[in-house]
Coordinates of C-alpha atoms in Angstrom, one line a residue:
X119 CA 194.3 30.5 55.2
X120 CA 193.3 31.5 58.7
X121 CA 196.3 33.3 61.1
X122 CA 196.1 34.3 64.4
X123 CA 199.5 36.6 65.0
X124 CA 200.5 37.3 68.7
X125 CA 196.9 37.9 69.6
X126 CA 196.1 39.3 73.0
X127 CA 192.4 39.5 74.6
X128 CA 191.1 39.7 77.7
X129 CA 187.1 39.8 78.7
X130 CA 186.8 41.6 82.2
X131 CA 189.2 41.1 84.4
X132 CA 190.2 37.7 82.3
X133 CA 193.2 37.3 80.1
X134 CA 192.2 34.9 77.4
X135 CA 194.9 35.2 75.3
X136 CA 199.1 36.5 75.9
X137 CA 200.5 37.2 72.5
X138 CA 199.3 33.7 71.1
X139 CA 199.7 32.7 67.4
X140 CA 198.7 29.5 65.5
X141 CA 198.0 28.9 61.7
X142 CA 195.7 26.9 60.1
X143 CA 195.8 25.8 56.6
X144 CA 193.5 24.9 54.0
X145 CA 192.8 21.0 54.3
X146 CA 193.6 20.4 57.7
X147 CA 191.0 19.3 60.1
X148 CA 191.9 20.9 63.7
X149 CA 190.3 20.5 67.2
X150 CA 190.1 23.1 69.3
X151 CA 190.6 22.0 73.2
X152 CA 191.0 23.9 76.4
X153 CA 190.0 23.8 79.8
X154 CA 186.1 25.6 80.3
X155 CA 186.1 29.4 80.4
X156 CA 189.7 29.4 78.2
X157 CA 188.4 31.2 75.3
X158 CA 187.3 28.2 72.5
X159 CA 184.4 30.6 71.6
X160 CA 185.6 33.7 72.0
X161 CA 188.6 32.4 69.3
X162 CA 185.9 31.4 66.9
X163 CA 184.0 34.6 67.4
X164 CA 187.6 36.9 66.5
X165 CA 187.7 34.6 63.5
X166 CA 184.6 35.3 62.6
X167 CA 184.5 38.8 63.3
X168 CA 182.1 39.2 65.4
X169 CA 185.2 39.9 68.6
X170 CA 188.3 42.0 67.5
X171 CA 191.6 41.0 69.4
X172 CA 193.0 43.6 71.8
X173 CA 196.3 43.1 70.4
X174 CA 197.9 41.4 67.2
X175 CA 195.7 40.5 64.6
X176 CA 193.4 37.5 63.1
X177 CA 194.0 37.0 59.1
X178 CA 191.6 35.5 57.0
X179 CA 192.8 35.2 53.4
X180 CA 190.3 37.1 51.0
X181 CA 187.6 35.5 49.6
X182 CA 187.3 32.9 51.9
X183 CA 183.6 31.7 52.8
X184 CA 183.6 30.5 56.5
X185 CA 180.4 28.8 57.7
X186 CA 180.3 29.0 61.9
X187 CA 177.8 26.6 63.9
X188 CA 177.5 27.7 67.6
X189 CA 175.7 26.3 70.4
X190 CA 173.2 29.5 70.2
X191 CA 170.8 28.2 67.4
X192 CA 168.6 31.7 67.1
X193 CA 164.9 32.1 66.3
X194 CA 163.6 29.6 63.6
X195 CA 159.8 29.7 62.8
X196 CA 157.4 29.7 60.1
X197 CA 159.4 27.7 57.3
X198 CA 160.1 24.0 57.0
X199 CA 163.2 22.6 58.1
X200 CA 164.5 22.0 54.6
X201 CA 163.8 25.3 53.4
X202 CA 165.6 26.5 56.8
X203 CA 169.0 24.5 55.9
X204 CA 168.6 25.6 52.2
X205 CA 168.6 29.3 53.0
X206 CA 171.9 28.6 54.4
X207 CA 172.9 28.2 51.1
X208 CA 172.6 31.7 49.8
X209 CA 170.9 33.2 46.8
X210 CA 169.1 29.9 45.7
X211 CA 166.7 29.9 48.7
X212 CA 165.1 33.1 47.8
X213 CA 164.4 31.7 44.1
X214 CA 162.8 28.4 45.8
X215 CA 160.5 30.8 48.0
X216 CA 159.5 32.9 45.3
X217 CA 159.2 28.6 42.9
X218 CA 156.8 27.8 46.1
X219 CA 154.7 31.5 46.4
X220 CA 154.1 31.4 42.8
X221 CA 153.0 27.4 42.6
X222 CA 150.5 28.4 45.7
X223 CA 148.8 31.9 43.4
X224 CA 148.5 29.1 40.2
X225 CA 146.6 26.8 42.6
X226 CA 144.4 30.1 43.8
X227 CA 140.6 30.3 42.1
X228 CA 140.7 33.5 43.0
X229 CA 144.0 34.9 40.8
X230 CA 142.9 32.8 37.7
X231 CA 142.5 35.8 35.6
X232 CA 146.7 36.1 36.3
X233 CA 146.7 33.2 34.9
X234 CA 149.2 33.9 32.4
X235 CA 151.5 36.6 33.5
X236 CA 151.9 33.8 36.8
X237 CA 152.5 31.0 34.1
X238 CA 155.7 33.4 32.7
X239 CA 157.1 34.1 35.7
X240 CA 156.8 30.5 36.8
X241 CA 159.2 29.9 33.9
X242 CA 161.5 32.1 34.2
X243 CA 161.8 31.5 38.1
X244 CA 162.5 27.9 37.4
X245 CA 164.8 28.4 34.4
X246 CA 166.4 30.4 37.1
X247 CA 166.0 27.6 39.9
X248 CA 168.0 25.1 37.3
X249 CA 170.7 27.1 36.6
X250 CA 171.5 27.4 40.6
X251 CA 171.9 23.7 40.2
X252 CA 168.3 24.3 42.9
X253 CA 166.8 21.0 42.6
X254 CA 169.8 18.8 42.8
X255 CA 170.1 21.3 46.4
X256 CA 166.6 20.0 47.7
X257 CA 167.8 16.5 47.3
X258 CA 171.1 17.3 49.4
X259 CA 169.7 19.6 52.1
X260 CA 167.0 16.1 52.7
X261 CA 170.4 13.8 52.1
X262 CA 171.9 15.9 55.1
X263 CA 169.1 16.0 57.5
X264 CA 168.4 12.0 57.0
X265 CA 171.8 12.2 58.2
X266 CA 171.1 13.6 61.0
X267 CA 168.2 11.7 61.7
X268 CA 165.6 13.8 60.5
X269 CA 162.1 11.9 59.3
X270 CA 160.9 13.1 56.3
X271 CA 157.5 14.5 58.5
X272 CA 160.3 16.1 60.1
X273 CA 161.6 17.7 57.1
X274 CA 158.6 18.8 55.8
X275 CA 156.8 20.3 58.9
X276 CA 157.5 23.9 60.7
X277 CA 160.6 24.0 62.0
X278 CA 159.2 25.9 64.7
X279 CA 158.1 23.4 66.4
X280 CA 161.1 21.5 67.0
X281 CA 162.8 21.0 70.2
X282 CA 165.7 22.8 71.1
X283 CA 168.1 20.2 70.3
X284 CA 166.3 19.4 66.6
X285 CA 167.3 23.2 65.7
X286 CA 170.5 23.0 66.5
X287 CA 170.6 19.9 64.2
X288 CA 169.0 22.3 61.3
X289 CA 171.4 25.0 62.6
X290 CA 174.1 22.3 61.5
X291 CA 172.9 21.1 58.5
X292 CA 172.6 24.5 57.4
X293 CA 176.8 25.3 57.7
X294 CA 177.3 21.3 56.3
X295 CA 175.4 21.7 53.2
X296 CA 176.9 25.5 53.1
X297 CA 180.4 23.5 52.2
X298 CA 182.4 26.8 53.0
X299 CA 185.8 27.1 52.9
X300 CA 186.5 27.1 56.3
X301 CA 184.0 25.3 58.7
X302 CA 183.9 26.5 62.8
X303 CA 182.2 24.1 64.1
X304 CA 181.3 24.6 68.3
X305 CA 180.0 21.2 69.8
X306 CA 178.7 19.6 67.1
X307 CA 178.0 16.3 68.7
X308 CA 176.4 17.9 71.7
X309 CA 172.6 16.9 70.6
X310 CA 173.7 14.2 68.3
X311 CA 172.4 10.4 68.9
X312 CA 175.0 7.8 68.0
X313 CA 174.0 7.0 64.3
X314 CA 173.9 10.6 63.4
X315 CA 177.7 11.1 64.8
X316 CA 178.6 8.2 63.2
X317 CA 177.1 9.9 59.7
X318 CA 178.6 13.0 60.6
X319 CA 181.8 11.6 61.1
X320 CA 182.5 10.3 57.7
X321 CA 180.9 13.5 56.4
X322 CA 183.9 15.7 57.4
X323 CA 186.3 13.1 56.0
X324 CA 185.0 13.7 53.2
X325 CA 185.2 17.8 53.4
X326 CA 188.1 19.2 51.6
X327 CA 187.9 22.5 53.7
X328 CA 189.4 23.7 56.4
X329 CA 187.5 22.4 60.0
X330 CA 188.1 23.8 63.1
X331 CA 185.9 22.3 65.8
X332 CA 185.5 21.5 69.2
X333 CA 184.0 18.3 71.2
X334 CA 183.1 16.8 74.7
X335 CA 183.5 13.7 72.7
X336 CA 186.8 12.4 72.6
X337 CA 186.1 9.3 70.3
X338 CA 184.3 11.5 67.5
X339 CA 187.7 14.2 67.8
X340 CA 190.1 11.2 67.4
X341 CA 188.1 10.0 64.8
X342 CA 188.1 13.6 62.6
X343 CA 190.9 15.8 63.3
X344 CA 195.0 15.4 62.2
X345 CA 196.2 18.5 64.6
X346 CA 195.2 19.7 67.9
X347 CA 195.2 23.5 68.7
X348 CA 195.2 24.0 73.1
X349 CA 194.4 27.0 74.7
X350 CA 196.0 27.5 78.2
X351 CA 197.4 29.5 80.6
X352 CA 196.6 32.6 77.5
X353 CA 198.5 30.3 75.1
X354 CA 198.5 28.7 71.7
X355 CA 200.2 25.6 72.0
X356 CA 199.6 23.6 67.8
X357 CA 199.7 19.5 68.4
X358 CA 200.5 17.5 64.9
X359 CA 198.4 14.3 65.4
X360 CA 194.8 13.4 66.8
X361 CA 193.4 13.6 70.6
X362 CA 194.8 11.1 71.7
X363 CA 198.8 11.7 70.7
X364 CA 198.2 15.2 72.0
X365 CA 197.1 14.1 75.3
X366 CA 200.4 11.6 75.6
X367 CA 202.6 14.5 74.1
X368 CA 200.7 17.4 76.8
X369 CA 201.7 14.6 80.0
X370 CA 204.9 13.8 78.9
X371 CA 205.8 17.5 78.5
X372 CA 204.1 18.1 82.0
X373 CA 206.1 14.7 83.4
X374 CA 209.4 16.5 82.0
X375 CA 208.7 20.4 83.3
X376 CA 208.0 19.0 86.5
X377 CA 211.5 17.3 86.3
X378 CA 213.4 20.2 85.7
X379 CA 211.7 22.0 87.7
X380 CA 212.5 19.5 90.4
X381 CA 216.0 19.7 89.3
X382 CA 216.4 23.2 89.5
X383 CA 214.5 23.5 92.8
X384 CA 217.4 21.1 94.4
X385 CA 220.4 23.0 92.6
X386 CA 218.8 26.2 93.7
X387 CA 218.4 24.7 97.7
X388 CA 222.2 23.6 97.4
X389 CA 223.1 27.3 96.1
X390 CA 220.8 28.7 99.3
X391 CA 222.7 26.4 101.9
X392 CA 226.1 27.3 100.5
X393 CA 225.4 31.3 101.0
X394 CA 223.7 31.1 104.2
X395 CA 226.5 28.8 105.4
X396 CA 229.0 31.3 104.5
X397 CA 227.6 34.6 104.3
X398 CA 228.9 35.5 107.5
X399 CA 232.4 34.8 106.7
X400 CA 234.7 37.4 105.3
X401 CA 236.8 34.7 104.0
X402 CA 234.1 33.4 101.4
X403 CA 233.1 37.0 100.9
X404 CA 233.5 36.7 97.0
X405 CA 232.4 33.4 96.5
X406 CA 229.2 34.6 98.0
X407 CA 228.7 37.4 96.1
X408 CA 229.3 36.0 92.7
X409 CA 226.7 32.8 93.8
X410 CA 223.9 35.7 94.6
X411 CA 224.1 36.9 91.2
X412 CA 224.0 33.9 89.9
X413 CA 221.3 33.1 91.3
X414 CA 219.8 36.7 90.3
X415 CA 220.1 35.7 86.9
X416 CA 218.8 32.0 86.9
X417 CA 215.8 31.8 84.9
X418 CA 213.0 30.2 87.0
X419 CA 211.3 26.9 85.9
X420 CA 207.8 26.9 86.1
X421 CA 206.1 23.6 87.7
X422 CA 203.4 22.5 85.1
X423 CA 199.9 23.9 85.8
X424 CA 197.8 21.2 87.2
X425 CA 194.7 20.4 85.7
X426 CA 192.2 20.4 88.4
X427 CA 190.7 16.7 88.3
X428 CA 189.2 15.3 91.1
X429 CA 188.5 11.7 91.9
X430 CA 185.1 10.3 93.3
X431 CA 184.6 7.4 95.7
X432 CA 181.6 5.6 96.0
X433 CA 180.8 4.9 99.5
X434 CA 179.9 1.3 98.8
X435 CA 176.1 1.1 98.2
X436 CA 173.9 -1.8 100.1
X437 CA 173.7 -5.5 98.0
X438 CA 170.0 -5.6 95.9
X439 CA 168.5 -9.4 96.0
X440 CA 170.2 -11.1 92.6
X441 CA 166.4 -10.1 90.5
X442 CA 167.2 -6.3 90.4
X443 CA 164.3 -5.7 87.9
X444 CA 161.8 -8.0 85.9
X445 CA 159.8 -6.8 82.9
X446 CA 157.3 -9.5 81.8
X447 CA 155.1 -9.4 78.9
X448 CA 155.3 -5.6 78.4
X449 CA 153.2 -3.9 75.9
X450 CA 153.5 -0.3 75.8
X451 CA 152.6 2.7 73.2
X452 CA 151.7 5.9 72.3
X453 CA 148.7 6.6 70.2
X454 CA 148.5 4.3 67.7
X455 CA 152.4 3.6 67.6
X456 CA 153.3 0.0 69.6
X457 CA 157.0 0.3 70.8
X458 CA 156.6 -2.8 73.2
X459 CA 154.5 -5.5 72.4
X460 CA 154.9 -8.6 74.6
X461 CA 158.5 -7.4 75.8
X462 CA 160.6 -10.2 78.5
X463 CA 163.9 -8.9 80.1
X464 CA 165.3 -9.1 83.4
X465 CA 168.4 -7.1 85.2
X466 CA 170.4 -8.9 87.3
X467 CA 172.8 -7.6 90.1
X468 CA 176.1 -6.6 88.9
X469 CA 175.1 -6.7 85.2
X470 CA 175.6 -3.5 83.3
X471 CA 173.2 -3.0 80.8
X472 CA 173.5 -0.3 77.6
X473 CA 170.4 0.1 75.8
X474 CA 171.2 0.6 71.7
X475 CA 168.8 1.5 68.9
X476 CA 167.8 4.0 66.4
X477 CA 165.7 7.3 67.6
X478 CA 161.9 6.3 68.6
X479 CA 163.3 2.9 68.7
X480 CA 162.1 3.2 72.8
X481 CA 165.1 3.5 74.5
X482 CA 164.4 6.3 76.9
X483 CA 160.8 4.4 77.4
X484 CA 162.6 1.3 78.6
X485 CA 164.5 3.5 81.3
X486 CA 160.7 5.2 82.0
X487 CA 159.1 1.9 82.7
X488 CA 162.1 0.1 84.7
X489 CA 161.9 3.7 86.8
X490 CA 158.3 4.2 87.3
X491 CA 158.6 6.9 85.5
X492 CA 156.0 5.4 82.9
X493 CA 152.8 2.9 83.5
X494 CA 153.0 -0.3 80.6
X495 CA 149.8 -0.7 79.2
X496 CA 149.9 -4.3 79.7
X497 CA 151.9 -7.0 81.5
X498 CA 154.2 -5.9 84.8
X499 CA 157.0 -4.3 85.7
X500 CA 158.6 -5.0 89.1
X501 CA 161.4 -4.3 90.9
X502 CA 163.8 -7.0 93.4
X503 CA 164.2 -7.2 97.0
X504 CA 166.1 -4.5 98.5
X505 CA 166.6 -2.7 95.3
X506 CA 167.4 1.3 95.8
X507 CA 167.3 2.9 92.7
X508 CA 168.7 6.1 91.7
X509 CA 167.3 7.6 88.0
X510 CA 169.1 10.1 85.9
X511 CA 166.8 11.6 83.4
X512 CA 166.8 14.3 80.9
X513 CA 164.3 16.5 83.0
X514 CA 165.9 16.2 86.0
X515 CA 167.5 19.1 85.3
X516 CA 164.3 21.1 85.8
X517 CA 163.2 19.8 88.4
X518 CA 166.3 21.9 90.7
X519 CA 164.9 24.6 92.5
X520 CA 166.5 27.8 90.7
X521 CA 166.4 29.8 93.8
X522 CA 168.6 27.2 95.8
X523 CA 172.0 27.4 95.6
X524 CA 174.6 24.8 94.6
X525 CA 175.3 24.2 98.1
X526 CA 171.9 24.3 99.5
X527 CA 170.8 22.0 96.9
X528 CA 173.8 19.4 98.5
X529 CA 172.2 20.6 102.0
X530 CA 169.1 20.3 101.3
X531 CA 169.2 16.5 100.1
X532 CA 171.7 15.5 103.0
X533 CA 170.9 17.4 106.2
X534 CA 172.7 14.9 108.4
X535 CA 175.9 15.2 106.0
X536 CA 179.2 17.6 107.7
X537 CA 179.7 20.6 105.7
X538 CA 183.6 19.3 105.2
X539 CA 182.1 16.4 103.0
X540 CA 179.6 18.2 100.9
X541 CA 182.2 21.0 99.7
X542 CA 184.6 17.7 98.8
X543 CA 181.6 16.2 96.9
X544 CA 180.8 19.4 95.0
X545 CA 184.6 19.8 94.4
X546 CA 184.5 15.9 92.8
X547 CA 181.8 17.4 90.6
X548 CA 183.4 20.8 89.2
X549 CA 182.1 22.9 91.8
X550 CA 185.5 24.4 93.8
X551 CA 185.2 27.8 95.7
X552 CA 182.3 30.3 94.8
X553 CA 180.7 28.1 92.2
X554 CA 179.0 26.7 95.1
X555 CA 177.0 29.9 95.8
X556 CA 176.0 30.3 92.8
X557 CA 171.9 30.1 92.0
X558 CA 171.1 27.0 90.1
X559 CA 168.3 29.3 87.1
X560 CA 172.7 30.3 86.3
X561 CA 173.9 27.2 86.3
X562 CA 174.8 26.0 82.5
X563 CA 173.6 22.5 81.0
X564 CA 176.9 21.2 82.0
X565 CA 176.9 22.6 85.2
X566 CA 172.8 21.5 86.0
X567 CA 173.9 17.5 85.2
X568 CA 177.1 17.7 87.3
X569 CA 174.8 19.2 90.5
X570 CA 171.9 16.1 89.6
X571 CA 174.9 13.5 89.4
X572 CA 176.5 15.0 92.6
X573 CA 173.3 14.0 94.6
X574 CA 172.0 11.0 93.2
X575 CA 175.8 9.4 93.5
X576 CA 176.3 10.9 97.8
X577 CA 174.4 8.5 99.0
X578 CA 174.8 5.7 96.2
X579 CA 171.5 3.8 95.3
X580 CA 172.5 0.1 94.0
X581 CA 170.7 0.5 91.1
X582 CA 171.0 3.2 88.6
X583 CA 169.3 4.1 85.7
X584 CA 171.0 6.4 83.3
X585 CA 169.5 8.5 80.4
X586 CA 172.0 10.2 78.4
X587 CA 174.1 11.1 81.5
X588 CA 177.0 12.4 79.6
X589 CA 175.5 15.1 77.6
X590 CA 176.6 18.6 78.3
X591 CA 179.7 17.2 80.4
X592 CA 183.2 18.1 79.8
X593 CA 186.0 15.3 79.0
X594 CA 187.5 16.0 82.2
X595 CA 184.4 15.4 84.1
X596 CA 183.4 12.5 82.0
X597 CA 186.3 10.6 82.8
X598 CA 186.3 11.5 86.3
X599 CA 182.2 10.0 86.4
X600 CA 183.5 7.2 84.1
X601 CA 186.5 6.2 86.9
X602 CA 183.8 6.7 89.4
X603 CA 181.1 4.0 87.7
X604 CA 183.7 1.9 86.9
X605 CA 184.5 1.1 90.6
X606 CA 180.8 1.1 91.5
X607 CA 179.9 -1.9 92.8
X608 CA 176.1 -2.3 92.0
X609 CA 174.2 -2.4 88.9
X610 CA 173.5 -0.5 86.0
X611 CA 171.0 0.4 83.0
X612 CA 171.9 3.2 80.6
X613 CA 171.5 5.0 77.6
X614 CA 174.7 7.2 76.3
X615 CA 175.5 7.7 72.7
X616 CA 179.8 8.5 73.9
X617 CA 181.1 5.3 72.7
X618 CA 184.0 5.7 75.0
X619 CA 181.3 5.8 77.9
X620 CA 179.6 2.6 76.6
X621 CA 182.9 0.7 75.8
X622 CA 184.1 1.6 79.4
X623 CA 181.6 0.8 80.9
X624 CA 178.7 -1.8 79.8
X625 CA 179.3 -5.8 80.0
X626 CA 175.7 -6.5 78.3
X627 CA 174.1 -4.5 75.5
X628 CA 170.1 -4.5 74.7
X629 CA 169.6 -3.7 71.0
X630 CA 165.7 -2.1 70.4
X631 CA 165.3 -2.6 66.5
X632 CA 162.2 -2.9 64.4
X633 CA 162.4 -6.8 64.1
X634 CA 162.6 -7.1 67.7
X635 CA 164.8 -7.2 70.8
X636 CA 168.2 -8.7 70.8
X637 CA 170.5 -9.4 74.1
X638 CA 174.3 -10.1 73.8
X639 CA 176.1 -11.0 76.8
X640 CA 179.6 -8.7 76.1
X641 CA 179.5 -5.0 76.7
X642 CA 179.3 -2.6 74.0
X643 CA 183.3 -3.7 72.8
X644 CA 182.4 -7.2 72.1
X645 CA 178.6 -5.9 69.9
X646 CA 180.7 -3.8 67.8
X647 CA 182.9 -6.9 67.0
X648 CA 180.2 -9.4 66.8
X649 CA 177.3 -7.2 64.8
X650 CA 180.0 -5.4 62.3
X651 CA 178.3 -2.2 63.1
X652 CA 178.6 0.7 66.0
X653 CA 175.0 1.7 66.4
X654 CA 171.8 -0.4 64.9
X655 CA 170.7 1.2 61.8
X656 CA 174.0 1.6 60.6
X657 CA 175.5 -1.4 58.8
X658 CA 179.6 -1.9 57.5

């Protein structure tokens, strides 16, 4: 369906790609994974079209539709967001604008003597509308976008004014209710909650296309795709099973390159010693000369590339008093909507609390109120003795001063720190040679929460509060910050929709739903087993 033959490409003074060739069949549901900066977009771009290899060729069989969601959403405005996902779905959208234009000139006093002529058209427009199967296409482009969370206000209203993260979601729903052939799918769980990657999840198992995707979020890859494609090093290296057999098959390779090469490095030192032993002696003069060539001739074993992961220590943060924060008798809302009304719940030290419940369910309120980020309307909200608390929120990304540095930023937050420890702690955090000059208005989503997690965890507060602190990040970093909080010693409140996050690391879940608030004393592992569902909202 889709073949990439010996393909070589190179963007500046890059080389993405060396001669690299994969296949990828109808069917087959592929993830796309590779270290950041290898060229995952720039494949899907040749693929598209839109780049044209240097070398070799991308093949596409002819007549095959291909529906490509990036993370660059474009310019939406002036339509709602259902008529937004429908125009994804070709010709039909233009015969439901003209349906809606001609419904508004019936309903106008002033065009009543076009009564008639508007009448006909009407008819023939929807005659039209019915044979494009049109209204059963409203009903799926809604079906989608409830999928993905979307209120019906939502639906309905100008798709303009959604956030940035909403229009990507319509971005989405557009290539899902597309049903191409072949689906590229770039991040598509980056601004998804947990219910909605849950939905989208069994969504693709039931697309019969070919899917080629790429995720931060290793539960959601092992949970869609059957074959891994890696790019590294400028190669194309195809995996036959999910994420997780590809990452035991990719370290037991490494584990047996590194022995061979091992191998070969001690043959090769025994070869050495032999001819500098006897080079000197006319007596070995032949033997010598016919172990030079031989060596000549060995072909080298390469050690396997490292992946550059670092590890992060917490310097052990000072003990809180056992009461780390008490909520009593909260009320709280916005306009005339009550999320909290009368609302108990205390964090104690060492507990490690996750925070579960369906969008506007008052998740990220709870984490606004525990910080001071937010005033209850009623009843109080206090913090223990000796509680330090460090807060991760979704706008603490703008609050970095653009015209700092990476390193100034570090500097500027810990004066008294040696210059030898902030490089290791901006190393920790994906920052390693030059990155750390660069200005943070450069720095990429992923980048911005890596610097914000780098100086909240330096000098560890024994209390944090977490919102969402895994979007944007890479798996590597993910697991390195996942490591890192699992040997933290203090205590925790958090809101993540990476289930591998919240199975790692929560040992008490707080579940917001619309009959009330529910406590269970396991972590995230032991809800899932106990409530028969992964997220509230979502039952089976």
């Amino acid at each position: 369906m889709i073949r990439l033959d010996a393909i070589s490409k190179q963007n500046g003074h890059q080389l993405l790609f060396i001669e690299a060739s994969a296949a990828l069949n109808r069917g087959e549901k592929v993830g796309l994974v590779g270290p950041n900066g290898a060229g995952k977009t720039t494949l899907f771009r040749m693929i598209t079209g839109q780049e044209a290899p240097d070398e070799g060729q991308v093949a596409v069989d002819r007549g095959v539709t291909i529906g490509y969601f990036s993370q660059d959403a474009g310019e939406m405005a002036g339509r709602s967001a259902v008529a937004e996902v429908m125009e994804g779905a070709g010709p039909v959208s233009e015969v439901a604008a003209e349906l809606k234009e001609l419904e508004t000139a019936m309903a106008d006093p002033d065009r009543a003597g076009e009564m008639e002529s508007l009448i006909e058209r009407y008819g023939e427009v929807q005659h039209r509308f019915q044979e494009l199967d049109g209204y059963a296409l409203e009903g799926r482009a809604r079906e989608v976008l409830a999928g993905l969370s979307f209120s019906q206000e939502m639906m309905d209203g100008d798709v303009g004014s959604l956030s940035g993260g909403w229009k990507m979601r319509v971005a989405l729903a557009r290539i899902l209710l597309m049903r191409p052939d072949a689906m590229l799918l770039d991040e598509p769980s980056n601004h998804l909650d947990l219910e909605s990657l849950i939905w989208l999840e069994q969504f693709l198992a039931g697309y019969e296309g070919l899917l080629l995707m790429t995720s931060h979020d290793r539960e959601f890859m092992n949970r869609v795709v059957g074959k891994i494609v890696e790019i590294d090093g400028g190669e194309l290296t195809t995996y036959a099973g999910d994420y997780a057999f590809y990452e035991q098959q990719r370290a037991l390779a490494e584990q047996q390159q590194q022995a061979q090469f091992e191998r070969q490095q001690a043959m090769l030192a025994k070869e050495i010693r032999f001819i500098e032993r006897f080079k000197a002696r006319a007596s070995h003069a032949a033997q010598v000369q016919s172990r030079v060539k031989k060596l000549d001739k060995i072909e080298r074993v390469e050690p396997p590339r490292r992946r550059q992961t670092v590890a992060f220590d917490f310097p052990p943060a000072p003990r809180s008093g056992d009461d780390v924060a008490i909520l009593k008798n909260v009320q709280k809302g916005y306009g005339s909507r009550s999320i909290y009304d009368g609302l108990d719940f205390t964090v104690r030290r060492k507990e490690r609390w996750c925070v579960m419940g369906v969008n506007g369910a008052g998740k990220s309120t709870l984490l606004k109120l525990v910080a001071g980020a937010t005033a209850p309307d009623d009843g109080t909200v206090a913090l223990g003795g000796s509680v330090r608390m460090g807060y991760f929120a979704q706008h603490a990304m703008d609050l970095l001063d653009g015209e700092r540095t990476v390193f100034q930023s570090l500097e500027d937050s810990f004066p008294q720190a040696g210059q030898g420890s902030l490089r290791t702690l901006a190393g920790c955090f994906g920052f390693s040679g030059d990155d750390v000059e660069k200005k943070c208005r450069v720095l990429s989503g992923g980048e911005k929460a890596r610097l914000v997690m780098a100086l909240m965890l330096y000098d560890p507060p024994n209390f944090l509060v977490l919102d969402e602190p895994t979007n944007h990040l890479d798996m590597a970093t993910k697991q390195m910050l996942i490591a890192a909080l699992s040997a933290y010693e203090g205590t925790m409140l958090f809101v993540s929709h990476d289930r591998h996050f919240l199975a790692a690391l929560s040992n008490r879940v707080l579940e917001l739903t619309p009959d009330g608030v529910h406590q269970y004393g396991g972590g995230y592992t032991e809800y899932v087993a106990r409530t028969g569902h992964e997220a509230p909202g979502l039952h089976g």
